[in-house]
Each structure stands twice: as C-alpha cells, then as structure tokens.
mmCIF file of N, CA and C in Angstrom:
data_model
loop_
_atom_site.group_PDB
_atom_site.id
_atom_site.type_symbol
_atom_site.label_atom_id
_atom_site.label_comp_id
_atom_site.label_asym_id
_atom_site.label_seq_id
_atom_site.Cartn_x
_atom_site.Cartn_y
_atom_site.Cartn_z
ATOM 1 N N UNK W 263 77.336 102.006 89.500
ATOM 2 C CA UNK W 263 78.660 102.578 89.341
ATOM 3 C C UNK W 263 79.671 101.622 89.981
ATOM 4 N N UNK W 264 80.787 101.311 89.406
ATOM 5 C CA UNK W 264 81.735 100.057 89.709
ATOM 6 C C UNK W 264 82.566 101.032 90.805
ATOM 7 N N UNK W 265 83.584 100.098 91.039
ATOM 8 C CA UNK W 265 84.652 100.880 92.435
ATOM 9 C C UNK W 265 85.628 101.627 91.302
ATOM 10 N N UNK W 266 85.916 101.472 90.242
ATOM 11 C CA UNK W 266 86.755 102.750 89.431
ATOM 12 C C UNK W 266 85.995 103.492 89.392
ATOM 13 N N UNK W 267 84.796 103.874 88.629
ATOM 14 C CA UNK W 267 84.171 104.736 88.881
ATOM 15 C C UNK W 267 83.993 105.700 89.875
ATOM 16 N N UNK W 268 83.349 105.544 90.928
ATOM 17 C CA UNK W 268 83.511 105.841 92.433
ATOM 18 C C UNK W 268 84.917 106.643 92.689
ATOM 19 N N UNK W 269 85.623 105.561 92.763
ATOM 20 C CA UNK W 269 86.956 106.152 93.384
ATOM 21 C C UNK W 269 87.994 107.832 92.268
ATOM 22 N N UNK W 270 86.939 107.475 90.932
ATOM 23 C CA UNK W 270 87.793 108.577 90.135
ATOM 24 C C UNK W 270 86.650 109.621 90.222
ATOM 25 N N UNK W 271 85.720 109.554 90.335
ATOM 26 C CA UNK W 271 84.339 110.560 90.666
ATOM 27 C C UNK W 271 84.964 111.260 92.268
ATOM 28 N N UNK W 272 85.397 110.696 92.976
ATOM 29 C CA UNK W 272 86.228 111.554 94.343
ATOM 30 C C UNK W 272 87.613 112.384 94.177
ATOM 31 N N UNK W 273 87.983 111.715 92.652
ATOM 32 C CA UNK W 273 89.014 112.322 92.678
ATOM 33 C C UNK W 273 88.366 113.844 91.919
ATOM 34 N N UNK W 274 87.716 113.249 90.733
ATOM 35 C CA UNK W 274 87.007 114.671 90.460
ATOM 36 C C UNK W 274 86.769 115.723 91.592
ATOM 37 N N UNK W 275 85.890 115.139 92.520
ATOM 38 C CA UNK W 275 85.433 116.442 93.436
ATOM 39 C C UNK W 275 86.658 117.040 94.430
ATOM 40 N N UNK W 276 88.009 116.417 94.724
ATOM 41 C CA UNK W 276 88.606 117.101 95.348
ATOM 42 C C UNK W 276 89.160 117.962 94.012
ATOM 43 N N UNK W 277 89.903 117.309 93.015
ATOM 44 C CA UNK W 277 90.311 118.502 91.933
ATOM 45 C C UNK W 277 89.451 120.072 91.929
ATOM 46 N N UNK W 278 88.341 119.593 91.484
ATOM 47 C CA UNK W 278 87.325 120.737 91.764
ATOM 48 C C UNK W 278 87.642 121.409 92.858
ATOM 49 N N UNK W 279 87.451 121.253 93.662
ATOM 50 C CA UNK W 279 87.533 122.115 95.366
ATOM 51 C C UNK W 279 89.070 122.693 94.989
ATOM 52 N N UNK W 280 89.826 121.779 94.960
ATOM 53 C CA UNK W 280 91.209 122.594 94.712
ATOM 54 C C UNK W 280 91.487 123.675 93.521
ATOM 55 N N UNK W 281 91.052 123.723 92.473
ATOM 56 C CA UNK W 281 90.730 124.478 91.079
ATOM 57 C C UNK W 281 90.141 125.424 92.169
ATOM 58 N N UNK W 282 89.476 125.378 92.129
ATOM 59 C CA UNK W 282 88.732 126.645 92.744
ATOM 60 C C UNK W 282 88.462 127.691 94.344
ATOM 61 N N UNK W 283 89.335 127.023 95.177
ATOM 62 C CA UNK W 283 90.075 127.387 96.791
ATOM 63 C C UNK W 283 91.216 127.905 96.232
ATOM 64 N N UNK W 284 92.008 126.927 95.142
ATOM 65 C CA UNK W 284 93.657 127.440 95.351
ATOM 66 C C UNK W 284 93.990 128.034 94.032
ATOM 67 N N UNK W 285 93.737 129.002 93.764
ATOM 68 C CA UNK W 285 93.929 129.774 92.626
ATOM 69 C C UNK W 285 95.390 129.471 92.176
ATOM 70 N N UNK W 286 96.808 129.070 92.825
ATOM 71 C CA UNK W 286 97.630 128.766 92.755
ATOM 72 C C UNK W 286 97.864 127.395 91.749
ATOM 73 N N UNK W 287 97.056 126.410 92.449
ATOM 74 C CA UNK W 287 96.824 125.151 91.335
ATOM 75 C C UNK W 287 95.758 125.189 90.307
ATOM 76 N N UNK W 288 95.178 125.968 90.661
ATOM 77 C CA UNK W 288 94.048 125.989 89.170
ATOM 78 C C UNK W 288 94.427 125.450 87.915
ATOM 79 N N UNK W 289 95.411 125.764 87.060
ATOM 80 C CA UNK W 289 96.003 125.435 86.063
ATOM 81 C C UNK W 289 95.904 123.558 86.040
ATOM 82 N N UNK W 290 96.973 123.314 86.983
ATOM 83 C CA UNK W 290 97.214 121.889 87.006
ATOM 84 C C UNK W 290 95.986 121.416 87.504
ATOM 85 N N UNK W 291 95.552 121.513 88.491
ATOM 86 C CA UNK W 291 93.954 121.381 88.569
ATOM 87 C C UNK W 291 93.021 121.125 87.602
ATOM 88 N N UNK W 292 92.614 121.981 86.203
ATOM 89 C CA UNK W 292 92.004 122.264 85.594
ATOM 90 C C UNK W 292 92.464 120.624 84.468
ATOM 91 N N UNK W 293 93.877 120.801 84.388
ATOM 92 C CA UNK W 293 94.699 119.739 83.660
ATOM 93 C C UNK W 293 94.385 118.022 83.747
ATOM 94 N N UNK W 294 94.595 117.993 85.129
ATOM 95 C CA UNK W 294 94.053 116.985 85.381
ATOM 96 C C UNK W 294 92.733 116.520 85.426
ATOM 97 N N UNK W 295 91.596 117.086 85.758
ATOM 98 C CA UNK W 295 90.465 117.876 85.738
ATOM 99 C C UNK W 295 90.017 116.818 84.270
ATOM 100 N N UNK W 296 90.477 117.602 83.090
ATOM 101 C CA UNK W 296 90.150 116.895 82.054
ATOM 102 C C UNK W 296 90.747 115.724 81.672
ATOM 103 N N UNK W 297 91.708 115.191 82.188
ATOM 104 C CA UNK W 297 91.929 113.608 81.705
ATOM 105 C C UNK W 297 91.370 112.491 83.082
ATOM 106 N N UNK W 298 90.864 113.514 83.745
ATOM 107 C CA UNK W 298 89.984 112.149 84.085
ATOM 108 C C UNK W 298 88.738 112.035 84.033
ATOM 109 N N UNK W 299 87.972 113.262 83.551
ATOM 110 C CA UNK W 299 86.747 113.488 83.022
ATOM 111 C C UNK W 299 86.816 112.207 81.301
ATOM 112 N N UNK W 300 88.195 112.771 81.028
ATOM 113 C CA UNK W 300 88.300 111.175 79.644
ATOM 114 C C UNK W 300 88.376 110.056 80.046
ATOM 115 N N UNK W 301 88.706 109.557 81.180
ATOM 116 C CA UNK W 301 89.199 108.476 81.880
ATOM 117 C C UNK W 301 87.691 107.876 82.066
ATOM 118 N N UNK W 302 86.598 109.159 82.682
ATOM 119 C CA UNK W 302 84.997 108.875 83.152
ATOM 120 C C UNK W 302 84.840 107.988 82.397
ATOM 121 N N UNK W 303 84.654 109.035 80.674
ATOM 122 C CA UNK W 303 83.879 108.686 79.637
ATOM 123 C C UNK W 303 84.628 107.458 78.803
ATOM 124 N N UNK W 304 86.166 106.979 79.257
ATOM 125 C CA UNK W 304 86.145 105.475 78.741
ATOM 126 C C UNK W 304 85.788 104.357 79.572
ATOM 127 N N UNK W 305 85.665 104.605 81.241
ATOM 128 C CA UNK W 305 85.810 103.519 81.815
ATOM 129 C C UNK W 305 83.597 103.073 81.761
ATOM 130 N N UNK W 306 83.182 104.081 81.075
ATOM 131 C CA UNK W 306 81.390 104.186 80.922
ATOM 132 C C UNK W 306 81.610 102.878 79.237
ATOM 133 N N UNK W 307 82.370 103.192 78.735
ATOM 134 C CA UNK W 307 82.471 102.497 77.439
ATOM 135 C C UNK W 307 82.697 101.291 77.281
ATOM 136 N N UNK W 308 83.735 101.046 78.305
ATOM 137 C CA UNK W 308 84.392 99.533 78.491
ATOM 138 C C UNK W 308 83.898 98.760 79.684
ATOM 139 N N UNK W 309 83.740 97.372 79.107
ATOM 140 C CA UNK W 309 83.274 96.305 80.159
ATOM 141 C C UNK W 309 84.570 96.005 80.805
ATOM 142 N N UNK W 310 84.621 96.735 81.970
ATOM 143 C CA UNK W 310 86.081 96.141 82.491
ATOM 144 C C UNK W 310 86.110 94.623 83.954
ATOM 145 N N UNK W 311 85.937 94.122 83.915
ATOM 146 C CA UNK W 311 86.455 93.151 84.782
ATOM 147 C C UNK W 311 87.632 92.872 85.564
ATOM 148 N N UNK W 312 86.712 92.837 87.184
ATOM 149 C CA UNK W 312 87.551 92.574 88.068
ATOM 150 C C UNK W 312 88.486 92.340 88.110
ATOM 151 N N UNK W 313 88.334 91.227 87.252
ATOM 152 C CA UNK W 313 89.610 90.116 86.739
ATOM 153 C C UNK W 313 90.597 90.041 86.360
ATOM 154 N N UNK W 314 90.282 91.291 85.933
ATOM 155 C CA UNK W 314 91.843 91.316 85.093
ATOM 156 C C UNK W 314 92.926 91.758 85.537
ATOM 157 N N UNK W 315 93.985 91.225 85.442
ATOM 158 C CA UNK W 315 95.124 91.957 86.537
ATOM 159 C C UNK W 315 95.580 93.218 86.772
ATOM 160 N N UNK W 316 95.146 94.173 85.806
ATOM 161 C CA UNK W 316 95.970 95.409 85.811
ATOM 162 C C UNK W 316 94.497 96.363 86.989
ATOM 163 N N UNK W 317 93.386 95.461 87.172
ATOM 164 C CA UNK W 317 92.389 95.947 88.123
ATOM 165 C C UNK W 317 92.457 96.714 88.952
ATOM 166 N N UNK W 318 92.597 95.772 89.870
ATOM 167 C CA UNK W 318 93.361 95.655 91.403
ATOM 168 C C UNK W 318 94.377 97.022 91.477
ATOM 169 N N UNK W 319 95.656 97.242 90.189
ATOM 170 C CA UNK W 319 96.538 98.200 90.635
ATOM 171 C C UNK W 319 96.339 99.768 90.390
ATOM 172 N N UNK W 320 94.844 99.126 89.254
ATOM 173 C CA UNK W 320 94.551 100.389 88.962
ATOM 174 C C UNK W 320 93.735 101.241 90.578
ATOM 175 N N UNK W 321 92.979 100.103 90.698
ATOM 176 C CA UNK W 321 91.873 100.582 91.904
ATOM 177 C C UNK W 321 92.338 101.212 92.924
ATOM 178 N N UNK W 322 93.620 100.082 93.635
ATOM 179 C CA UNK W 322 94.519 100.765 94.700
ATOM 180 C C UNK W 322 95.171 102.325 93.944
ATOM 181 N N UNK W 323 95.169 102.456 92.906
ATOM 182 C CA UNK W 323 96.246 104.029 93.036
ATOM 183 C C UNK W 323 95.119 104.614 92.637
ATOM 184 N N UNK W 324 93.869 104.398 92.528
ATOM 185 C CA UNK W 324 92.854 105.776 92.404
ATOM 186 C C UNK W 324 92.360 105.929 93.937
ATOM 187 N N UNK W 325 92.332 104.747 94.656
ATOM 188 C CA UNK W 325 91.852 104.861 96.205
ATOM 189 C C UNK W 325 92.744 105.974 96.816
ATOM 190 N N UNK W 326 93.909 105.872 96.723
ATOM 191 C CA UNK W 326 95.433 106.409 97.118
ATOM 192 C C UNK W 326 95.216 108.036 96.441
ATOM 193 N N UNK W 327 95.177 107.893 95.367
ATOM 194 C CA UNK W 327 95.243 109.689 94.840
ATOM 195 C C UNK W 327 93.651 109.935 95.564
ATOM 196 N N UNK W 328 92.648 109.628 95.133
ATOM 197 C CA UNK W 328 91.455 110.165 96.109
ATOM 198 C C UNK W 328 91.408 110.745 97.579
ATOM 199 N N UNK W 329 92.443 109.837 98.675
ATOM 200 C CA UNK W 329 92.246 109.663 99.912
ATOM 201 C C UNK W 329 93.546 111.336 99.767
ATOM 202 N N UNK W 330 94.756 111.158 98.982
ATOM 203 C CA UNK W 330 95.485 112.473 98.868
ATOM 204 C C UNK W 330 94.956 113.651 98.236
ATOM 205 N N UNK W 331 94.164 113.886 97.385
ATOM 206 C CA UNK W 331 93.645 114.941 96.786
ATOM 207 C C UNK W 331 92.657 115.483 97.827
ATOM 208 N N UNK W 332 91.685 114.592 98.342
ATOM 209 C CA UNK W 332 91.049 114.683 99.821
ATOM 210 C C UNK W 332 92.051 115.870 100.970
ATOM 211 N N UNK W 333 92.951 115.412 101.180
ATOM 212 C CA UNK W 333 93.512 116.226 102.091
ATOM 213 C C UNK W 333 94.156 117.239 101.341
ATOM 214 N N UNK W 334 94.705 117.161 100.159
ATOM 215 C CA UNK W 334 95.040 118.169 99.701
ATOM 216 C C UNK W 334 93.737 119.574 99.546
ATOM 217 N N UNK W 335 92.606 119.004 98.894
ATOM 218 C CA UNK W 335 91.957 120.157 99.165
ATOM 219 C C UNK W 335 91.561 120.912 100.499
ATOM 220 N N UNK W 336 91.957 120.041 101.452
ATOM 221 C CA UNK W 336 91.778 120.783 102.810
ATOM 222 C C UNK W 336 93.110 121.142 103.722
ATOM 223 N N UNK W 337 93.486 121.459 102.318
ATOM 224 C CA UNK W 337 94.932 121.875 102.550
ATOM 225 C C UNK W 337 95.717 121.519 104.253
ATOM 226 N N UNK W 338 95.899 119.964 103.747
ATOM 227 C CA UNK W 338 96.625 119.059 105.121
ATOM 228 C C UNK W 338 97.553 118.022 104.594
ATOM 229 N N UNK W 339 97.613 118.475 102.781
ATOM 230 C CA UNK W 339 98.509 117.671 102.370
ATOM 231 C C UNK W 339 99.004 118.625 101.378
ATOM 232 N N UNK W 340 100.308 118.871 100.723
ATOM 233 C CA UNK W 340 100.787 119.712 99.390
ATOM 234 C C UNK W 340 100.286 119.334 98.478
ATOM 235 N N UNK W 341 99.571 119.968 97.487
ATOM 236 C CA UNK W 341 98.919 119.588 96.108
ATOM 237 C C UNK W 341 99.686 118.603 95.198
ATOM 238 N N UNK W 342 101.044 119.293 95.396
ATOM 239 C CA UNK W 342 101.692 118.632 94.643
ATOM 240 C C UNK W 342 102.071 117.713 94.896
ATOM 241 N N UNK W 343 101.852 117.042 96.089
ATOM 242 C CA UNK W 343 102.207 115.324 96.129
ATOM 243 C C UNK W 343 100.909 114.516 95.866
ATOM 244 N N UNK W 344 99.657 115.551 96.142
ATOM 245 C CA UNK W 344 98.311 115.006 95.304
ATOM 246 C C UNK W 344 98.736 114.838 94.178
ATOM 247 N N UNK W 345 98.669 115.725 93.397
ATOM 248 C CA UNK W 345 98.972 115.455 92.242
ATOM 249 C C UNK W 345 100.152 114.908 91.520
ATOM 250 N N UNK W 346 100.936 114.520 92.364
ATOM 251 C CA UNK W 346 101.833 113.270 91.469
ATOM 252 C C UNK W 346 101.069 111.842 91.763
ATOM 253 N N UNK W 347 100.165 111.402 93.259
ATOM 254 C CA UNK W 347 99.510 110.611 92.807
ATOM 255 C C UNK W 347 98.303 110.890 91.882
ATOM 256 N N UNK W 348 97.647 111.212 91.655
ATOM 257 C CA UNK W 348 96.739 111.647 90.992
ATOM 258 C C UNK W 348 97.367 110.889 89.452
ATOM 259 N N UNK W 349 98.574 111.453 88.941
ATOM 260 C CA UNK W 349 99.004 111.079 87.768
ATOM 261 C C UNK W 349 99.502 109.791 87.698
ATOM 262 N N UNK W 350 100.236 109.256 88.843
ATOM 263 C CA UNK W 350 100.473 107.738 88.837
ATOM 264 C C UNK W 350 99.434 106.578 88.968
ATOM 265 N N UNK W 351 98.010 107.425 89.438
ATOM 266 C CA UNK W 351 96.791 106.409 88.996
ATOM 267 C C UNK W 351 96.232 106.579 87.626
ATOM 268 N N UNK W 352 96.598 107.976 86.923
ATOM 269 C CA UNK W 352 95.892 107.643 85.593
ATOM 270 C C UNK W 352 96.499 106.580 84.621
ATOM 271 N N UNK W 353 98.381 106.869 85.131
ATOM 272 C CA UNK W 353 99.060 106.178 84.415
ATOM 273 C C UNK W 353 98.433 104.296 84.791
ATOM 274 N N UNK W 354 98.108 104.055 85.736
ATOM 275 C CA UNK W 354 97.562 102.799 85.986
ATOM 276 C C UNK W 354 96.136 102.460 85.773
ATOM 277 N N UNK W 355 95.152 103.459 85.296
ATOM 278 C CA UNK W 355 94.365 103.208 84.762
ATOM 279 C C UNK W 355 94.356 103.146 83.435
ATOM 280 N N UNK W 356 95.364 104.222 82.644
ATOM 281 C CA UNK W 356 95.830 103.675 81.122
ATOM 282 C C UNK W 356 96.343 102.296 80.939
ATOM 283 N N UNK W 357 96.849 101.774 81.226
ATOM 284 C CA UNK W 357 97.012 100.442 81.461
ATOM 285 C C UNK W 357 95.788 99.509 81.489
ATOM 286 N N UNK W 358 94.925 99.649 82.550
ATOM 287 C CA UNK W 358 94.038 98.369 82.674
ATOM 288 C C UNK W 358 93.148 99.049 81.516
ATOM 289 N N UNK W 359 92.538 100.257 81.119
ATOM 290 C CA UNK W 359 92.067 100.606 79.597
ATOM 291 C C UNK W 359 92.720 100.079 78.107
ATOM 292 N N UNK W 360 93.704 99.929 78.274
ATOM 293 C CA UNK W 360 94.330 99.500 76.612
ATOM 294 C C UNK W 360 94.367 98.205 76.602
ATOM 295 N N UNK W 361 93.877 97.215 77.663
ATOM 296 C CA UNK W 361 93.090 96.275 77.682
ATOM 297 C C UNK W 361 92.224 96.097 76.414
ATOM 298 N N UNK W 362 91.025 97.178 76.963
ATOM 299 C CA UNK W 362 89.686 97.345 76.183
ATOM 300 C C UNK W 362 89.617 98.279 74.867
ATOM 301 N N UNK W 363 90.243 98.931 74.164
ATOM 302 C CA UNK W 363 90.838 99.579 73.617
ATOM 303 C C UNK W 363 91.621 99.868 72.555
#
C-alpha cells in the first residue's frame, strides 16, 4: 500500500467513527465517505508516481485532513473544519488522478 493509500484509508476510519458517534454529521460524513471510497478504487487502478508533481501536494493535504478528521472524531476539533480539509485534499488528489485518467 503506497503513502496515498495509507493516508486516505485514515481518513476513511475517522469519517466512519464520525458517521456514526455524531449523528449530527452523518449525512456529510456518509458524503464524503463515498468519494473517497472512489478515490480508493482509482488510486488501486493507476500507477501513480512519486514523481510527479501534483504528488507531494496531494500527499501533504491527505496527511493534513487525516491528522484533522483524527481529532475531529474525538471531538477536539469541529467537523467542519475536518471536513473542509477533507475536501481540499480530494480536490488535490483529483488533480494528481487526471494525470492517469
């Protein structure tokens, strides 16, 4: 499993925990939930390389929404600033995907 991988598999498990602790975010939870479950099943498809520049910015903003969704499910951060990163790494992983794509 590469470091995108990894780092969006953590984001999965805090979404989860939050979907299901905070009945409040469930919805958006659930939302996000499935585009990065699509995100899984393209980054399994594509040979992506290090190398390539949009890498690096993707990696740093899934590290970043992971390490926030993290505290968000242990409610020590507002969901909702999880989840605006959360969305500013998919938007940077759409990017280094339409690469391959």
């Amino acid at each position: 499993m590469d470091k995108l991988t990894t780092e969006l598999q953590k984001i999965i498990q805090s979404l989860e925990s939050i979907s299901s602790k905070q009945s409040a975010h469930a919805d958006r939870s659930d939302e996000l939930l499935d585009q990065c479950f699509q995100f899984k099943i393209d980054l399994m498809a594509a040979s992506i390389s290090p190398n390539n520049p949009a890498y690096a910015p993707a990696l740093q903003s899934l590290s970043a929404a992971a390490g926030k969704l993290s505290k968000a499910a242990r409610q020590q951060l507002p969901a909702e600033e999880a989840f605006a990163a959360c969305e500013q790494a998919g938007k940077r992983l759409a990017q280094l995907l339409n690469h391959y794509f």
